[in-house]
Tab-separated table of C-alpha atoms in Angstrom:
chain	number	residue	atom	x	y	z
A	1	UNK	CA	18.089	4.016	-3.785
A	2	UNK	CA	16.369	7.212	-2.634
A	3	UNK	CA	12.689	8.127	-2.678
A	4	UNK	CA	11.595	11.735	-3.269
A	5	UNK	CA	8.030	12.987	-3.014
A	6	UNK	CA	6.666	15.501	-5.519
A	7	UNK	CA	3.184	16.557	-4.454
A	8	UNK	CA	0.827	19.456	-4.608
A	9	UNK	CA	-0.085	19.140	-0.921
A	10	UNK	CA	1.169	21.230	1.954
A	11	UNK	CA	4.742	20.584	3.045
A	12	UNK	CA	3.873	19.735	6.644
A	13	UNK	CA	1.249	17.203	5.597
A	14	UNK	CA	3.516	15.620	3.005
A	15	UNK	CA	6.417	15.402	5.470
A	16	UNK	CA	4.209	13.694	8.067
A	17	UNK	CA	3.074	11.121	5.513
A	18	UNK	CA	6.672	10.566	4.385
A	19	UNK	CA	7.906	9.895	7.924
A	20	UNK	CA	4.965	7.590	8.587
A	21	UNK	CA	5.889	5.314	5.696
A	22	UNK	CA	9.630	5.449	6.395
A	23	UNK	CA	10.744	7.999	3.786
A	24	UNK	CA	13.361	10.485	4.916
A	25	UNK	CA	15.261	8.292	7.355
A	26	UNK	CA	17.649	9.520	8.667
A	27	UNK	CA	17.322	12.902	6.934
A	28	UNK	CA	14.319	14.530	5.274
A	29	UNK	CA	14.262	17.930	3.620
A	30	UNK	CA	11.054	19.748	2.767
A	31	UNK	CA	10.778	22.296	-0.028
A	32	UNK	CA	7.658	24.249	0.885
A	33	UNK	CA	7.344	26.094	-2.437
A	34	UNK	CA	8.731	23.903	-5.193
A	35	UNK	CA	7.709	26.322	-7.940
A	36	UNK	CA	10.192	28.888	-6.663
A	37	UNK	CA	13.225	26.589	-6.686
A	38	UNK	CA	15.832	27.522	-9.301
A	39	UNK	CA	17.821	25.019	-11.297
A	40	UNK	CA	21.073	25.434	-9.368
A	41	UNK	CA	19.208	25.056	-6.060
A	42	UNK	CA	17.539	21.917	-7.362
A	43	UNK	CA	20.921	20.472	-8.316
A	44	UNK	CA	22.265	21.141	-4.821
A	45	UNK	CA	19.263	19.437	-3.258
A	46	UNK	CA	19.462	16.344	-5.439
A	47	UNK	CA	23.203	15.886	-4.988
A	48	UNK	CA	22.794	15.795	-1.198
A	49	UNK	CA	22.219	12.622	0.819
A	50	UNK	CA	18.743	13.577	2.090
A	51	UNK	CA	15.407	12.466	0.690
A	52	UNK	CA	13.288	15.433	-0.359
A	53	UNK	CA	9.625	16.398	-0.249
A	54	UNK	CA	8.732	18.845	-3.019
A	55	UNK	CA	5.493	20.448	-1.788
A	56	UNK	CA	3.123	22.775	-3.614
A	57	UNK	CA	4.424	21.486	-6.917
A	58	UNK	CA	2.903	21.285	-10.378
A	59	UNK	CA	3.305	18.673	-13.134
A	60	UNK	CA	6.008	20.887	-14.625
A	61	UNK	CA	7.964	20.588	-11.370
A	62	UNK	CA	7.710	16.816	-11.573
A	63	UNK	CA	9.141	16.905	-15.079
A	64	UNK	CA	11.926	19.269	-13.993
A	65	UNK	CA	12.885	16.968	-11.112
A	66	UNK	CA	13.022	13.976	-13.462
A	67	UNK	CA	15.245	15.884	-15.907
A	68	UNK	CA	17.553	17.027	-13.098
A	69	UNK	CA	17.992	13.524	-11.694
A	70	UNK	CA	18.692	12.146	-15.179
A	71	UNK	CA	21.271	14.888	-15.736
A	72	UNK	CA	23.170	13.600	-12.694
A	73	UNK	CA	23.518	10.194	-14.327
A	74	UNK	CA	21.043	8.411	-12.077
A	75	UNK	CA	18.247	6.011	-12.996
A	76	UNK	CA	14.833	7.627	-12.496
A	77	UNK	CA	11.603	5.815	-11.688
A	78	UNK	CA	8.591	8.140	-11.562
A	79	UNK	CA	5.096	7.279	-10.346
A	80	UNK	CA	1.902	9.032	-11.377
A	81	UNK	CA	-1.770	8.512	-12.084
A	82	UNK	CA	-3.073	11.636	-13.824
A	83	UNK	CA	-2.926	12.844	-17.395
A	84	UNK	CA	-0.722	15.745	-16.290
A	85	UNK	CA	1.868	13.231	-15.044
A	86	UNK	CA	2.325	11.715	-18.511
A	87	UNK	CA	5.292	13.932	-19.551
A	88	UNK	CA	7.217	13.059	-16.381
A	89	UNK	CA	6.353	9.360	-16.720
A	90	UNK	CA	7.597	9.386	-20.295
A	91	UNK	CA	10.777	11.304	-19.429
A	92	UNK	CA	11.791	8.966	-16.609
A	93	UNK	CA	13.718	5.783	-17.305
A	94	UNK	CA	10.902	3.777	-15.705
A	95	UNK	CA	7.459	5.330	-15.619
A	96	UNK	CA	5.132	3.665	-13.122
A	97	UNK	CA	1.393	4.265	-13.469
A	98	UNK	CA	-1.481	3.190	-11.250
A	99	UNK	CA	-3.624	0.441	-12.718
A	100	UNK	CA	-6.826	1.100	-10.778
A	101	UNK	CA	-6.922	4.848	-10.213
A	102	UNK	CA	-4.634	5.862	-13.081
A	103	UNK	CA	-5.833	7.377	-16.322
A	104	UNK	CA	-5.376	5.789	-19.730
A	105	UNK	CA	-2.966	8.551	-20.722
A	106	UNK	CA	-0.725	7.828	-17.733
A	107	UNK	CA	-0.762	4.077	-18.366
A	108	UNK	CA	0.168	4.535	-22.025
A	109	UNK	CA	3.063	6.864	-21.157
A	110	UNK	CA	4.459	4.573	-18.460
A	111	UNK	CA	6.733	1.563	-18.622
A	112	UNK	CA	5.155	-0.369	-15.764
A	113	UNK	CA	1.616	-0.443	-14.365
A	114	UNK	CA	0.826	-1.320	-10.760
A	115	UNK	CA	-2.343	-3.360	-10.943
A	116	UNK	CA	-2.892	-3.149	-7.175
A	117	UNK	CA	-1.935	0.558	-6.801
A	118	UNK	CA	0.425	-0.467	-4.000
A	119	UNK	CA	3.746	1.341	-3.799
A	120	UNK	CA	5.276	-1.589	-1.904
A	121	UNK	CA	4.901	-3.689	-5.059
A	122	UNK	CA	7.769	-1.683	-6.553
A	123	UNK	CA	10.057	-2.991	-3.804
A	124	UNK	CA	9.065	-6.569	-4.614
A	125	UNK	CA	9.662	-5.946	-8.319
A	126	UNK	CA	13.132	-4.536	-7.610
A	127	UNK	CA	14.033	-7.556	-5.479
A	128	UNK	CA	12.860	-9.937	-8.214
A	129	UNK	CA	14.765	-8.008	-10.878
A	130	UNK	CA	17.976	-8.048	-8.877
A	131	UNK	CA	17.576	-11.781	-8.307
A	132	UNK	CA	17.158	-12.411	-12.042
A	133	UNK	CA	20.133	-10.159	-12.850
A	134	UNK	CA	22.294	-12.009	-10.343
A	135	UNK	CA	21.308	-15.383	-11.814
A	136	UNK	CA	22.067	-14.217	-15.363
A	137	UNK	CA	25.447	-12.871	-14.270
A	138	UNK	CA	26.340	-16.162	-12.585
A	139	UNK	CA	25.286	-18.082	-15.702
A	140	UNK	CA	27.450	-15.902	-17.960
A	141	UNK	CA	30.425	-16.318	-15.634
A	142	UNK	CA	29.939	-20.079	-15.679
A	143	UNK	CA	29.729	-20.168	-19.492
A	144	UNK	CA	32.938	-18.149	-19.886
A	145	UNK	CA	34.774	-20.205	-17.260
A	146	UNK	CA	33.730	-23.402	-19.031
A	147	UNK	CA	34.191	-22.307	-22.652
A	148	UNK	CA	37.460	-20.372	-22.483
A	149	UNK	CA	39.689	-23.356	-21.582
A	150	UNK	CA	38.154	-25.302	-24.468
A	151	UNK	CA	38.325	-22.541	-27.085
A	152	UNK	CA	41.792	-21.095	-26.336
A	153	UNK	CA	43.785	-24.149	-27.565
A	154	UNK	CA	41.900	-24.097	-30.870
A	155	UNK	CA	42.535	-20.366	-31.265
A	156	UNK	CA	46.244	-20.832	-30.576
A	157	UNK	CA	46.387	-23.646	-33.115
A	158	UNK	CA	44.531	-21.578	-35.749
A	159	UNK	CA	46.492	-18.347	-35.206
A	160	UNK	CA	49.813	-20.162	-35.287
A	161	UNK	CA	48.955	-21.733	-38.623
A	162	UNK	CA	49.327	-25.220	-37.225
A	163	UNK	CA	52.827	-24.662	-35.863
A	164	UNK	CA	51.686	-25.356	-32.318
A	165	UNK	CA	50.617	-29.021	-32.091
A	166	UNK	CA	47.174	-29.701	-30.748
A	167	UNK	CA	46.949	-33.143	-29.099
A	168	UNK	CA	43.559	-34.370	-28.053
A	169	UNK	CA	44.436	-34.068	-24.372
A	170	UNK	CA	44.824	-30.269	-24.567
A	171	UNK	CA	41.165	-29.314	-25.148
A	172	UNK	CA	39.895	-32.075	-22.856
A	173	UNK	CA	41.821	-31.750	-19.615
A	174	UNK	CA	40.805	-28.151	-18.674
A	175	UNK	CA	37.106	-28.943	-18.724
A	176	UNK	CA	37.447	-32.016	-16.528
A	177	UNK	CA	37.824	-30.282	-13.154
A	178	UNK	CA	35.330	-27.548	-14.014
A	179	UNK	CA	32.121	-29.524	-14.337
A	180	UNK	CA	32.417	-32.702	-12.255
A	181	UNK	CA	28.899	-32.313	-10.886
A	182	UNK	CA	27.423	-31.826	-14.345
A	183	UNK	CA	29.228	-34.894	-15.652
A	184	UNK	CA	28.172	-36.923	-12.630
A	185	UNK	CA	24.526	-35.877	-12.979
A	186	UNK	CA	24.527	-36.671	-16.697
A	187	UNK	CA	26.014	-40.132	-16.257
A	188	UNK	CA	23.522	-43.052	-16.191
A	189	UNK	CA	22.578	-44.403	-12.800
A	190	UNK	CA	23.359	-48.065	-11.982
A	191	UNK	CA	20.551	-50.541	-12.488
A	192	UNK	CA	18.699	-51.334	-9.274
A	193	UNK	CA	17.187	-54.698	-8.427
A	194	UNK	CA	14.192	-55.403	-6.309
A	195	UNK	CA	14.789	-57.214	-2.988
A	196	UNK	CA	13.075	-60.344	-4.309
A	197	UNK	CA	15.410	-60.723	-7.270
A	198	UNK	CA	18.623	-59.660	-5.548
A	199	UNK	CA	20.092	-63.194	-5.807
A	200	UNK	CA	19.913	-63.161	-9.621
A	201	UNK	CA	21.133	-59.574	-10.055
A	202	UNK	CA	24.694	-58.289	-10.242
A	203	UNK	CA	23.738	-54.727	-9.221
A	204	UNK	CA	23.140	-53.795	-5.586
A	205	UNK	CA	19.513	-53.372	-4.466
A	206	UNK	CA	18.104	-49.846	-4.177
């Protein structure tokens, strides 16, 4: 994941702010006059490994950068707070608007709104999203690993027109070693007796 800065400020000021917050490590490139950058030059910049500061830019430049990054097959998340940022927020895959300082136009054009206007919240959201994605992927893998051994014998029996016999042990034995913990947790626990009534109870005390 790379972070580019598109700003109307001076390039030196923007580069100093970028380095202060950790953007551009290990390499930072500064485009002093973003309005004068041609399309082929923009493509060369975006395909490189460096993070870029586009200084002296306009809202049209922000939209052009979003289109160029999308053209390279990458996922674009664009932040903005003004009404002029609405086209770029709408064009990006994920438009992020500021909840406190942002305009209504920017919030309506965006996909996500930062209620605290803190850029670091995006990092937390990405970590949470990756965690949810990983959990969903593990769940799907578990479902397929559990269901395939049970479904395949029935499919073989149906596709063969009943020529392949289907004893009851075929669909049952594959699932036995797959979910021992689930079966153990679902089984009823033994009845526990209190210490005072242990002499009249067949179950061991808790």
